[in-house]
Amino acid sequence: MPPPPAGPSQAPYREFTLAALILGVILGAAMTAAFVYISLKLGFGLSGSSVAAIVGFAVLRGVLRRGTIVENNINQTVASGVNTASSGVAFTLPALFLMAANDPELAGFSAAPFVLAATAGSFLGIIVILPLRKQMIEFERLRFPSGIAVASLLRSPGAGVRQAKLLAVGLVIAALHTFMADAERGWLPDEVDFGGLFDAPPWFPLAISISFANFGAGLLSGRGGLPFVAGGVLAWWIISPFAMTSGWVPDPGAPGQEGWQTGYLFFNLLRPVGIGLLIGGALMGVIVALPAIKSAIKGLSATVQARGAATVGPAQELGTRVMTVGLGAAVLVLFGAAMIATDQITVMEAVWIAVVGTIWLALAGLVVAQATGLTDISPLSGMALIAVTLMYFLTQGNIVASIMLGVAVCIGIGQCADMMTDLKTGHLVGSTPRKQQLAQLTVAWVGAPVAIGAVYLFWESPGFGPGTQLGAPQAATLQAIIEGVSAGNVPLDKYAAGIGLGSALGLFPIGGVGVLVGLAMYLPFSITLGYGVGCLTSMGLQRWLGRAWIGSTLVPISAGFIVGEALVSLANALSKL
């Protein structure tokens, strides 16, 4: 008698595998170190989800020949979660380096409390946002444009090898340019100034940055990046000429001092107004999000009750006990980091740092996740500035502790947006939410030491600080706020004007406009112009070749531009040491 026919294979579908976890950690760590450089240079952070998804197909399917869509989603979830630390650290910690260079009392600070705080922030950001997955993704159905774009990549595994080749092409082009444009070689320019052709004064800049990472970021943003470009145009092509012709800038009393006037204009008008815009936009984001916060809390209560009643089938979400224990542990780590940050911190102040920091992180993280879900615009910078300023007063002017909390909050709210974006991707491709949540929690700590180590590395390499290749504009702005508050020399009128304008822009139907406009006002305008060229190029190509071509061809090439410049810049820094 012949044996019965074999039934269907009962082998589990590949999703949360060791291969996906290890690949995600490797990609995430590499991108974290490289993207710290990008954040220090450009002043804004970048997500590595698209890069990880494309490389994931090349490795999991091309090399190992067994990867699935949901397995690759675990890989990109891990990689982007690790990489979140890059902008969180680069926006905050370098401010302490810049201040310590001129203040012996701040010199010699230990990296240990910052690593602990960054790790606590990473876990807190994930834990506080997880209970809101159903509310944001299944009930409110927020778009999360980046999550949709990554899902489109994951759902076309047959094109994975082609996209990996396109990414490699973009990487090689950007790497070659970055290598030849290095300051010591000078074979190619990293900036082209057209001001001389039109006899334009320095306060009406016409220089454009030749950065493939910047151009690639503009290509990926397309129309959504135009408010950022508008902020730079407003600052330098409208406010700047008006201020100069209206006599708002003092006459230096000697000819040929236009450069001095330009610096005065930036530091005394454009930057403080831009900071105010950023803060006003962020605060208005909190106000506008209040109904959503109320709805989210209701949804959270319903979710907890549903979990308690559910007894059938495997759990789709991490249990509330896991999140409660994780929340308590992260708060304790943040408290410990505050205690060892400096000997001037009392136990009560450390408690304030841990408790108030956690509350603000949760509130700001929800706002950032909502904004990201609606428009892909993150008011992360404004939320971090508010956190540092608030903590400066709560700790009676302790700069080290304030920036340490800023690191934790900046990373934490970044994790909120990243986790929810990844869960949106998973929702679209059929991933198990619990496995994505567990994967990101497992490796959330990896990015912190890598990002902090990268900042130490770049600090030791030449060209770090305002006016150099690594200008660290976000950190320099944070430094200006802290030093202004310390000296009692805060331009309150400029801040107030910016906050009013940022709040008004925050009421626009397109969320985050105030944040983007404010951010562009204090970033180098040559970078804003280069980014704008990328946005306009993407819009033109989309009209000419269609949206499908953008996703299948332009996205991997643009990702290659970003990665190529970042990796070669990191290698250059290592070689100079």
Coordinates of C-alpha atoms in Angstrom, one line a residue:
M1 CA 0.0 0.0 0.0
P2 CA 1.6 3.3 -1.0
P3 CA 2.2 5.9 1.7
P4 CA -0.3 8.7 2.0
P5 CA 0.6 12.0 0.2
A6 CA 2.7 14.4 2.2
G7 CA 0.7 17.2 3.7
P8 CA 1.6 20.9 3.5
S9 CA 4.8 21.9 5.2
Q10 CA 4.4 22.9 8.8
A11 CA 7.6 24.9 9.0
P12 CA 7.0 28.3 10.5
Y13 CA 7.0 31.3 8.2
R14 CA 10.2 33.2 8.5
E15 CA 9.7 36.5 10.4
F16 CA 11.6 37.1 13.6
T17 CA 14.9 35.3 12.8
L18 CA 18.4 35.6 14.0
A19 CA 19.6 36.5 10.5
A20 CA 17.2 39.4 10.3
L21 CA 18.2 40.6 13.8
I22 CA 21.9 40.4 13.2
L23 CA 21.7 42.0 9.8
G24 CA 19.5 44.8 11.2
V25 CA 22.0 45.5 14.0
I26 CA 24.9 45.6 11.6
L27 CA 23.2 47.9 9.2
G28 CA 21.8 50.1 12.0
A29 CA 25.2 50.5 13.7
A30 CA 26.9 51.4 10.4
M31 CA 24.2 53.9 9.5
T32 CA 24.2 55.4 13.0
A33 CA 27.9 56.2 12.9
A34 CA 27.7 57.6 9.3
F35 CA 24.4 59.5 9.8
V36 CA 25.9 61.3 12.9
Y37 CA 28.2 62.9 10.4
I38 CA 25.3 63.8 8.2
S39 CA 23.3 65.3 11.1
L40 CA 26.4 67.4 12.2
K41 CA 26.9 68.6 8.6
L42 CA 23.4 69.2 7.4
G43 CA 21.5 69.9 10.6
F44 CA 18.8 67.4 10.1
G45 CA 18.5 63.6 10.5
L46 CA 17.7 60.9 8.1
S47 CA 15.9 57.6 8.3
G48 CA 17.7 54.4 7.2
S49 CA 14.5 52.3 6.6
S50 CA 14.7 52.4 2.8
V51 CA 18.4 51.5 2.8
A52 CA 17.9 48.6 5.2
A53 CA 15.0 47.3 3.2
I54 CA 16.9 47.3 -0.1
V55 CA 20.1 45.8 1.4
G56 CA 17.9 43.3 3.3
F57 CA 16.6 41.8 0.1
A58 CA 20.1 41.7 -1.4
V59 CA 21.3 39.7 1.7
L60 CA 18.3 37.7 2.8
R61 CA 17.1 36.7 -0.6
G62 CA 20.2 37.3 -2.8
V63 CA 22.9 35.7 -0.5
L64 CA 21.0 33.5 2.0
R65 CA 18.2 32.7 -0.6
R66 CA 15.5 32.3 2.0
G67 CA 14.3 35.7 3.1
T68 CA 10.6 36.7 3.3
I69 CA 8.9 40.1 3.2
V70 CA 8.1 40.1 6.9
E71 CA 11.6 38.9 7.8
N72 CA 13.0 41.8 5.9
N73 CA 10.6 44.0 7.7
I74 CA 12.1 42.9 11.0
N75 CA 15.5 43.7 9.5
Q76 CA 14.5 47.3 8.6
T77 CA 12.7 47.7 11.9
V78 CA 15.8 46.9 13.8
A79 CA 18.1 48.9 11.6
S80 CA 16.0 52.1 11.7
G81 CA 15.5 51.7 15.5
V82 CA 19.2 51.5 16.1
N83 CA 19.8 54.5 13.7
T84 CA 17.3 56.7 15.6
A85 CA 20.1 57.5 18.1
S86 CA 22.1 59.3 15.4
S87 CA 20.1 62.5 15.1
G88 CA 19.1 62.4 18.8
V89 CA 22.7 62.5 19.9
A90 CA 24.0 64.8 17.1
F91 CA 21.4 67.4 17.9
T92 CA 22.2 67.7 21.6
L93 CA 25.5 66.3 22.9
P94 CA 27.9 68.3 20.7
A95 CA 26.5 71.5 22.4
L96 CA 28.3 70.3 25.6
F97 CA 31.6 69.8 23.6
L98 CA 31.3 73.3 22.2
M99 CA 30.7 74.9 25.6
A100 CA 33.4 72.8 27.3
A101 CA 36.0 74.1 24.8
N102 CA 35.6 77.5 26.4
D103 CA 34.6 76.6 29.9
P104 CA 37.1 74.6 32.1
E105 CA 34.3 73.8 34.6
L106 CA 32.5 71.8 31.9
A107 CA 35.6 70.0 30.5
G108 CA 36.3 66.4 31.4
F109 CA 32.6 65.3 31.6
S110 CA 32.1 61.5 31.5
A111 CA 30.4 59.7 28.6
A112 CA 28.9 57.1 30.9
P113 CA 25.8 59.1 32.1
F114 CA 25.1 60.1 28.5
V115 CA 25.2 56.5 27.3
L116 CA 22.8 55.5 30.2
A117 CA 20.5 58.4 29.5
A118 CA 20.4 57.7 25.8
T119 CA 19.7 54.0 26.5
A120 CA 16.9 54.9 28.9
G121 CA 15.5 57.3 26.3
S122 CA 15.6 54.6 23.6
F123 CA 13.5 52.2 25.7
L124 CA 11.2 54.8 27.1
G125 CA 10.3 56.1 23.6
I126 CA 9.3 52.6 22.4
I127 CA 7.4 51.7 25.6
V128 CA 5.3 54.8 25.9
I129 CA 4.1 54.6 22.2
L130 CA 3.4 50.9 21.9
P131 CA 0.0 50.9 23.6
L132 CA -1.2 53.4 21.0
R133 CA -0.6 51.2 17.9
K134 CA -4.2 50.3 17.4
Q135 CA -5.4 53.8 18.0
M136 CA -3.0 55.5 15.5
I137 CA -2.8 52.8 12.8
E138 CA -6.1 50.9 12.9
F139 CA -8.6 53.4 14.3
E140 CA -7.2 56.8 13.2
R141 CA -5.5 55.2 10.2
L142 CA -2.7 57.8 10.1
R143 CA -0.8 57.7 6.8
F144 CA 2.9 57.6 7.9
P145 CA 4.1 58.4 4.4
S146 CA 7.6 56.9 5.0
G147 CA 6.0 53.7 6.3
I148 CA 3.9 53.4 3.2
A149 CA 7.0 54.0 1.0
V150 CA 9.0 51.2 2.8
A151 CA 6.0 48.9 2.6
S152 CA 6.0 49.4 -1.2
L153 CA 9.6 48.4 -1.3
L154 CA 9.0 45.3 0.8
R155 CA 6.1 44.2 -1.4
S156 CA 8.2 44.1 -4.5
P157 CA 10.8 41.5 -3.6
G158 CA 11.3 40.6 -7.2
A159 CA 12.8 44.1 -7.8
G160 CA 15.0 43.8 -4.7
V161 CA 18.2 42.9 -6.6
R162 CA 17.6 45.6 -9.2
Q163 CA 17.1 48.2 -6.4
A164 CA 20.2 47.0 -4.6
K165 CA 22.2 47.6 -7.8
L166 CA 20.7 51.1 -8.2
L167 CA 21.6 51.9 -4.5
A168 CA 25.1 50.7 -5.3
V169 CA 25.3 53.1 -8.3
G170 CA 24.2 56.0 -6.2
L171 CA 26.6 55.0 -3.4
V172 CA 29.6 54.9 -5.8
I173 CA 28.8 58.3 -7.4
A174 CA 28.4 60.0 -4.0
A175 CA 31.5 58.2 -2.5
L176 CA 33.7 59.3 -5.4
H177 CA 32.6 62.9 -5.2
T178 CA 33.0 63.0 -1.4
F179 CA 36.5 61.5 -1.7
M180 CA 37.6 64.1 -4.3
A181 CA 35.9 67.0 -2.5
D182 CA 37.6 66.3 0.8
A183 CA 39.1 69.6 2.2
E184 CA 42.6 68.2 2.2
R185 CA 42.4 67.1 -1.4
G186 CA 40.3 69.9 -2.8
W187 CA 40.0 68.2 -6.2
L188 CA 36.3 69.1 -6.4
P189 CA 34.4 71.9 -4.7
D190 CA 31.9 71.1 -2.0
E191 CA 30.1 74.5 -2.5
V192 CA 29.6 76.7 -5.5
D193 CA 29.0 80.5 -5.0
F194 CA 27.2 82.3 -7.8
G195 CA 27.2 85.6 -5.8
G196 CA 30.2 87.0 -7.7
L197 CA 28.5 86.6 -11.0
F198 CA 25.7 88.9 -9.9
D199 CA 27.8 91.1 -7.6
A200 CA 25.5 90.0 -4.7
P201 CA 26.5 91.1 -1.1
P202 CA 27.1 88.4 1.5
W203 CA 23.8 89.1 3.2
F204 CA 22.0 88.0 0.0
P205 CA 23.7 84.6 -0.4
L206 CA 23.7 82.7 -3.7
A207 CA 26.0 79.8 -2.7
I208 CA 24.8 76.2 -3.1
S209 CA 26.2 73.1 -1.3
I210 CA 27.4 70.3 -3.5
S211 CA 26.5 67.5 -1.1
F212 CA 25.0 64.3 -2.5
A213 CA 23.5 63.4 0.9
N214 CA 21.7 66.7 1.0
F215 CA 20.6 66.4 -2.6
G216 CA 19.4 62.8 -2.0
A217 CA 17.4 63.9 1.1
G218 CA 15.7 66.5 -1.1
L219 CA 15.0 63.9 -3.8
L220 CA 13.3 61.7 -1.2
S221 CA 11.2 64.5 0.3
G222 CA 9.9 66.0 -3.0
R223 CA 7.0 68.3 -2.5
G224 CA 6.9 67.7 1.3
G225 CA 10.3 69.5 1.7
L226 CA 9.2 72.8 0.1
P227 CA 8.2 74.4 3.5
F228 CA 11.8 73.9 4.7
V229 CA 13.2 75.6 1.5
A230 CA 10.6 78.4 2.0
G231 CA 12.0 79.0 5.5
G232 CA 15.5 79.6 4.1
V233 CA 14.2 81.9 1.3
L234 CA 12.2 83.9 3.9
A235 CA 15.3 84.3 6.1
W236 CA 17.9 85.2 3.5
W237 CA 16.1 86.5 0.4
I238 CA 13.3 88.5 2.1
I239 CA 14.1 89.3 5.8
S240 CA 17.8 89.8 5.3
P241 CA 17.6 92.5 2.4
F242 CA 14.7 94.2 4.2
A243 CA 16.7 94.4 7.5
M244 CA 19.8 95.7 5.7
T245 CA 17.9 98.4 3.7
S246 CA 15.9 99.4 6.7
G247 CA 18.9 100.1 8.9
W248 CA 18.3 97.3 11.4
V249 CA 22.0 96.3 11.2
P250 CA 24.6 98.7 12.6
D251 CA 27.0 100.3 10.3
P252 CA 30.5 99.0 11.2
G253 CA 32.0 102.3 10.3
A254 CA 34.5 101.0 7.8
P255 CA 34.1 99.9 4.1
G256 CA 34.2 96.2 3.1
Q257 CA 32.5 95.0 6.3
E258 CA 29.6 93.3 4.7
G259 CA 30.7 89.9 6.2
W260 CA 30.5 91.4 9.7
Q261 CA 27.1 92.7 9.0
T262 CA 26.0 89.3 7.7
G263 CA 27.2 87.7 10.9
Y264 CA 25.4 90.3 13.1
L265 CA 22.2 89.8 11.1
F266 CA 22.3 86.0 11.6
F267 CA 23.2 85.9 15.3
N268 CA 21.1 88.8 16.4
L269 CA 18.0 88.4 14.2
L270 CA 17.6 85.4 12.0
R271 CA 18.7 82.7 14.4
P272 CA 16.7 83.9 17.4
V273 CA 13.6 84.3 15.3
G274 CA 14.2 80.9 13.8
I275 CA 14.5 79.4 17.3
G276 CA 11.3 81.1 18.3
L277 CA 9.5 79.7 15.2
L278 CA 10.7 76.2 16.0
I279 CA 9.5 76.4 19.6
G280 CA 6.2 78.1 18.6
G281 CA 5.6 75.5 16.0
A282 CA 6.4 72.7 18.4
L283 CA 4.1 74.1 21.1
M284 CA 1.3 74.6 18.7
G285 CA 1.8 71.0 17.7
V286 CA 1.1 70.0 21.3
I287 CA -2.0 72.2 21.5
V288 CA -3.4 71.0 18.1
A289 CA -2.7 67.4 19.2
L290 CA -4.7 67.7 22.5
P291 CA -7.9 66.1 21.0
A292 CA -5.8 63.3 19.6
I293 CA -4.0 62.9 22.9
K294 CA -7.4 62.6 24.7
S295 CA -8.6 60.1 22.0
A296 CA -5.3 58.1 22.4
I297 CA -5.7 57.9 26.1
K298 CA -9.3 56.5 25.6
G299 CA -8.0 54.1 23.1
L300 CA -5.2 53.0 25.5
S301 CA -7.8 52.3 28.2
A302 CA -9.9 50.3 25.8
T303 CA -6.8 48.4 24.6
V304 CA -5.8 47.5 28.1
Q305 CA -9.3 46.2 28.9
A306 CA -9.4 44.2 25.7
R307 CA -6.0 42.6 26.5
G308 CA -7.3 41.7 29.9
A309 CA -10.3 40.0 28.4
A310 CA -8.5 38.2 25.6
T311 CA -7.8 34.6 26.3
V312 CA -7.9 32.9 22.9
G313 CA -5.1 32.8 20.3
P314 CA -1.5 34.1 20.4
A315 CA -1.0 37.6 21.6
Q316 CA -0.5 40.2 18.8
E317 CA 0.9 42.9 21.1
L318 CA 3.4 42.9 24.0
G319 CA 1.7 42.5 27.3
T320 CA 1.1 45.4 29.7
R321 CA 3.3 43.7 32.3
V322 CA 6.3 43.8 30.0
M323 CA 5.7 47.5 29.3
T324 CA 5.2 48.3 32.9
V325 CA 8.4 46.6 34.0
G326 CA 10.3 48.2 31.1
L327 CA 8.9 51.6 31.9
G328 CA 10.0 51.3 35.5
A329 CA 13.4 50.0 34.6
A330 CA 14.0 52.8 32.1
V331 CA 13.0 55.5 34.6
L332 CA 15.4 54.0 37.2
V333 CA 18.2 54.1 34.6
L334 CA 17.5 57.7 33.8
F335 CA 17.6 58.5 37.5
G336 CA 20.9 56.7 37.9
A337 CA 22.3 58.6 34.9
A338 CA 21.3 61.9 36.5
M339 CA 23.0 60.9 39.8
I340 CA 26.3 60.2 38.2
A341 CA 26.2 63.0 35.6
T342 CA 27.7 65.5 38.1
D343 CA 28.3 65.7 41.8
Q344 CA 26.2 68.9 41.9
I345 CA 23.0 67.0 41.4
T346 CA 20.9 66.2 44.5
V347 CA 18.7 63.1 44.9
M348 CA 15.6 65.3 44.6
E349 CA 16.9 66.9 41.4
A350 CA 17.6 63.5 39.9
V351 CA 14.1 62.4 40.7
W352 CA 12.8 65.6 39.0
I353 CA 14.9 64.8 35.9
A354 CA 13.7 61.2 35.7
V355 CA 10.0 62.0 36.4
V356 CA 9.6 65.2 34.5
G357 CA 11.8 64.0 31.7
T358 CA 9.6 60.9 31.3
I359 CA 6.4 62.8 31.3
W360 CA 7.6 65.3 28.7
L361 CA 9.1 62.5 26.6
A362 CA 5.7 60.7 26.6
L363 CA 3.8 63.9 25.7
A364 CA 6.3 65.1 23.1
G365 CA 6.6 61.6 21.7
L366 CA 2.9 61.3 21.1
V367 CA 2.9 64.7 19.3
V368 CA 5.9 63.8 17.2
A369 CA 4.3 60.4 16.3
Q370 CA 1.0 62.2 15.3
A371 CA 2.9 64.8 13.2
T372 CA 4.9 62.0 11.5
G373 CA 1.8 60.0 10.8
L374 CA 0.1 63.0 9.2
T375 CA 2.9 64.6 7.2
D376 CA 6.2 62.9 7.8
I377 CA 7.4 66.1 9.4
S378 CA 8.9 65.7 12.9
P379 CA 9.1 68.6 15.3
L380 CA 11.8 66.7 17.2
S381 CA 14.2 69.7 17.4
G382 CA 11.7 72.0 19.0
M383 CA 10.7 69.4 21.6
A384 CA 14.3 68.8 22.5
L385 CA 15.0 72.5 22.9
I386 CA 12.0 72.8 25.2
A387 CA 13.2 69.8 27.3
V388 CA 16.7 71.2 27.8
T389 CA 15.5 74.7 28.7
L390 CA 12.9 73.3 31.1
M391 CA 15.5 71.1 32.8
Y392 CA 18.0 73.9 33.0
F393 CA 15.6 75.8 35.3
L394 CA 14.6 72.7 37.3
T395 CA 18.2 71.8 38.0
Q396 CA 19.1 75.5 38.8
G397 CA 21.3 75.9 35.9
N398 CA 23.1 72.5 35.7
I399 CA 24.2 72.4 32.1
V400 CA 25.5 68.8 32.0
A401 CA 22.3 67.4 33.5
S402 CA 20.2 69.5 31.2
I403 CA 21.9 68.3 28.0
M404 CA 21.9 64.8 29.3
L405 CA 18.2 64.9 29.6
G406 CA 18.0 66.5 26.1
V407 CA 19.9 63.5 24.7
A408 CA 17.4 61.1 26.4
V409 CA 14.3 63.0 25.2
C410 CA 15.6 63.6 21.7
I411 CA 16.3 59.9 21.2
G412 CA 13.1 58.9 22.9
I413 CA 10.7 61.0 20.9
G414 CA 12.6 59.9 17.7
Q415 CA 11.9 56.3 18.8
C416 CA 8.2 57.1 19.2
A417 CA 7.9 58.2 15.6
D418 CA 10.2 55.5 14.2
M419 CA 8.4 52.6 16.0
M420 CA 5.0 53.8 14.9
T421 CA 6.2 54.2 11.3
D422 CA 7.7 50.7 11.3
L423 CA 4.4 49.3 12.7
K424 CA 2.6 51.0 9.9
T425 CA 4.9 49.3 7.4
G426 CA 4.3 46.0 9.2
H427 CA 0.5 46.6 9.2
L428 CA 0.6 46.9 5.4
V429 CA 2.8 43.9 4.7
G430 CA 1.2 41.5 7.3
S431 CA 3.9 41.5 10.0
T432 CA 3.1 40.5 13.6
P433 CA 3.1 43.7 15.7
R434 CA 4.4 41.8 18.8
K435 CA 7.4 40.5 16.9
Q436 CA 8.3 44.0 15.6
Q437 CA 7.9 45.5 19.1
L438 CA 10.1 42.7 20.6
A439 CA 12.8 43.1 17.9
Q440 CA 13.1 46.8 18.4
L441 CA 13.1 46.5 22.2
T442 CA 15.8 43.9 22.0
V443 CA 18.3 46.1 20.3
A444 CA 17.2 49.6 21.2
W445 CA 20.4 50.1 23.3
V446 CA 22.8 49.5 20.4
G447 CA 22.5 52.9 18.8
A448 CA 23.4 55.0 21.9
P449 CA 27.1 54.0 22.4
V450 CA 27.7 54.0 18.6
A451 CA 26.3 57.5 18.2
I452 CA 28.1 58.9 21.2
G453 CA 31.3 57.3 20.2
A454 CA 30.9 58.8 16.7
V455 CA 30.5 62.3 18.2
Y456 CA 33.8 61.8 20.2
L457 CA 35.5 60.6 17.0
F458 CA 34.4 63.6 15.0
W459 CA 35.3 66.0 17.8
E460 CA 38.9 64.8 17.6
S461 CA 39.0 65.1 13.8
P462 CA 39.6 68.6 12.2
G463 CA 36.8 70.8 11.1
F464 CA 34.2 70.5 13.9
G465 CA 32.2 73.5 15.1
P466 CA 30.3 76.5 13.7
G467 CA 31.7 77.8 10.4
T468 CA 33.5 74.5 9.6
Q469 CA 32.5 71.5 7.5
L470 CA 30.8 69.9 10.6
G471 CA 29.1 73.0 11.8
A472 CA 26.6 71.1 14.1
P473 CA 23.9 73.8 13.6
Q474 CA 21.4 72.2 15.9
A475 CA 23.9 71.8 18.7
A476 CA 25.2 75.3 18.1
T477 CA 21.7 76.6 18.5
L478 CA 21.2 74.7 21.7
Q479 CA 24.5 76.2 22.9
A480 CA 23.3 79.7 22.1
I481 CA 20.1 79.2 24.1
I482 CA 21.8 77.8 27.1
E483 CA 24.6 80.5 27.1
G484 CA 22.0 83.2 26.6
V485 CA 19.9 82.0 29.5
S486 CA 23.0 81.6 31.7
A487 CA 24.2 85.2 31.0
G488 CA 20.7 86.7 31.2
N489 CA 21.1 87.9 27.6
V490 CA 18.1 86.3 25.9
P491 CA 16.7 88.2 22.9
L492 CA 13.1 87.8 24.2
D493 CA 11.6 90.1 21.6
K494 CA 13.1 88.0 18.8
Y495 CA 12.0 84.7 20.5
A496 CA 8.5 86.1 21.1
A497 CA 8.1 87.2 17.5
G498 CA 9.3 83.8 16.3
I499 CA 7.0 82.0 18.7
G500 CA 4.0 84.0 17.6
L501 CA 4.8 83.4 13.9
G502 CA 5.5 79.7 14.5
S503 CA 2.3 79.3 16.4
A504 CA 0.4 80.9 13.6
L505 CA 2.0 78.6 11.0
G506 CA 1.3 75.6 13.3
L507 CA -2.4 76.1 12.7
F508 CA -2.0 75.4 9.0
P509 CA -3.7 72.2 7.7
I510 CA -0.3 70.9 6.8
G511 CA 1.2 70.1 10.2
G512 CA 4.8 71.0 11.0
V513 CA 5.2 74.0 8.7
G514 CA 6.3 76.3 11.5
V515 CA 8.9 73.8 12.6
L516 CA 10.4 73.4 9.1
V517 CA 10.4 77.2 8.5
G518 CA 12.1 77.9 11.8
L519 CA 14.7 75.1 11.3
A520 CA 15.7 76.5 7.9
M521 CA 16.2 80.0 9.2
Y522 CA 19.2 79.0 11.3
L523 CA 20.7 76.3 9.1
P524 CA 23.3 77.2 6.4
F525 CA 21.4 78.6 3.4
S526 CA 23.7 76.8 1.0
I527 CA 22.4 73.5 2.4
T528 CA 18.8 74.6 2.1
L529 CA 19.3 75.6 -1.5
G530 CA 20.9 72.2 -2.3
Y531 CA 18.1 70.4 -0.6
G532 CA 15.6 72.6 -2.5
V533 CA 17.2 71.6 -5.9
G534 CA 16.6 68.0 -4.8
C535 CA 13.0 68.6 -4.0
L536 CA 12.3 70.4 -7.3
T537 CA 14.1 67.7 -9.3
S538 CA 12.0 65.0 -7.6
M539 CA 8.8 66.8 -8.4
G540 CA 9.8 67.3 -12.0
L541 CA 10.8 63.6 -12.4
Q542 CA 7.6 62.5 -10.9
R543 CA 5.5 64.6 -13.3
W544 CA 7.6 63.3 -16.2
L545 CA 8.1 59.6 -15.3
G546 CA 5.3 58.9 -12.8
R547 CA 5.1 58.0 -9.1
A548 CA 5.9 54.3 -9.7
W549 CA 9.3 55.2 -11.3
I550 CA 10.1 57.4 -8.3
G551 CA 9.6 54.5 -5.9
S552 CA 11.3 51.8 -8.0
T553 CA 14.3 53.9 -9.3
L554 CA 14.8 57.3 -7.7
V555 CA 14.4 56.1 -4.1
P556 CA 17.2 53.5 -4.2
I557 CA 19.5 55.9 -6.1
S558 CA 18.8 58.7 -3.6
A559 CA 19.4 56.3 -0.6
G560 CA 22.7 55.4 -2.3
F561 CA 23.7 59.1 -2.5
I562 CA 23.1 59.5 1.3
V563 CA 24.9 56.3 2.3
G564 CA 27.8 56.9 0.0
E565 CA 28.7 60.4 1.3
A566 CA 28.1 59.3 4.9
L567 CA 30.3 56.2 4.8
V568 CA 33.2 58.0 3.0
S569 CA 33.0 60.9 5.3
L570 CA 33.2 58.5 8.3
A571 CA 36.2 56.8 6.7
N572 CA 37.9 60.2 6.1
A573 CA 37.5 61.1 9.7
L574 CA 39.0 57.8 10.9
S575 CA 41.9 58.1 8.5
K576 CA 42.7 61.6 9.8
L577 CA 43.0 60.2 13.3

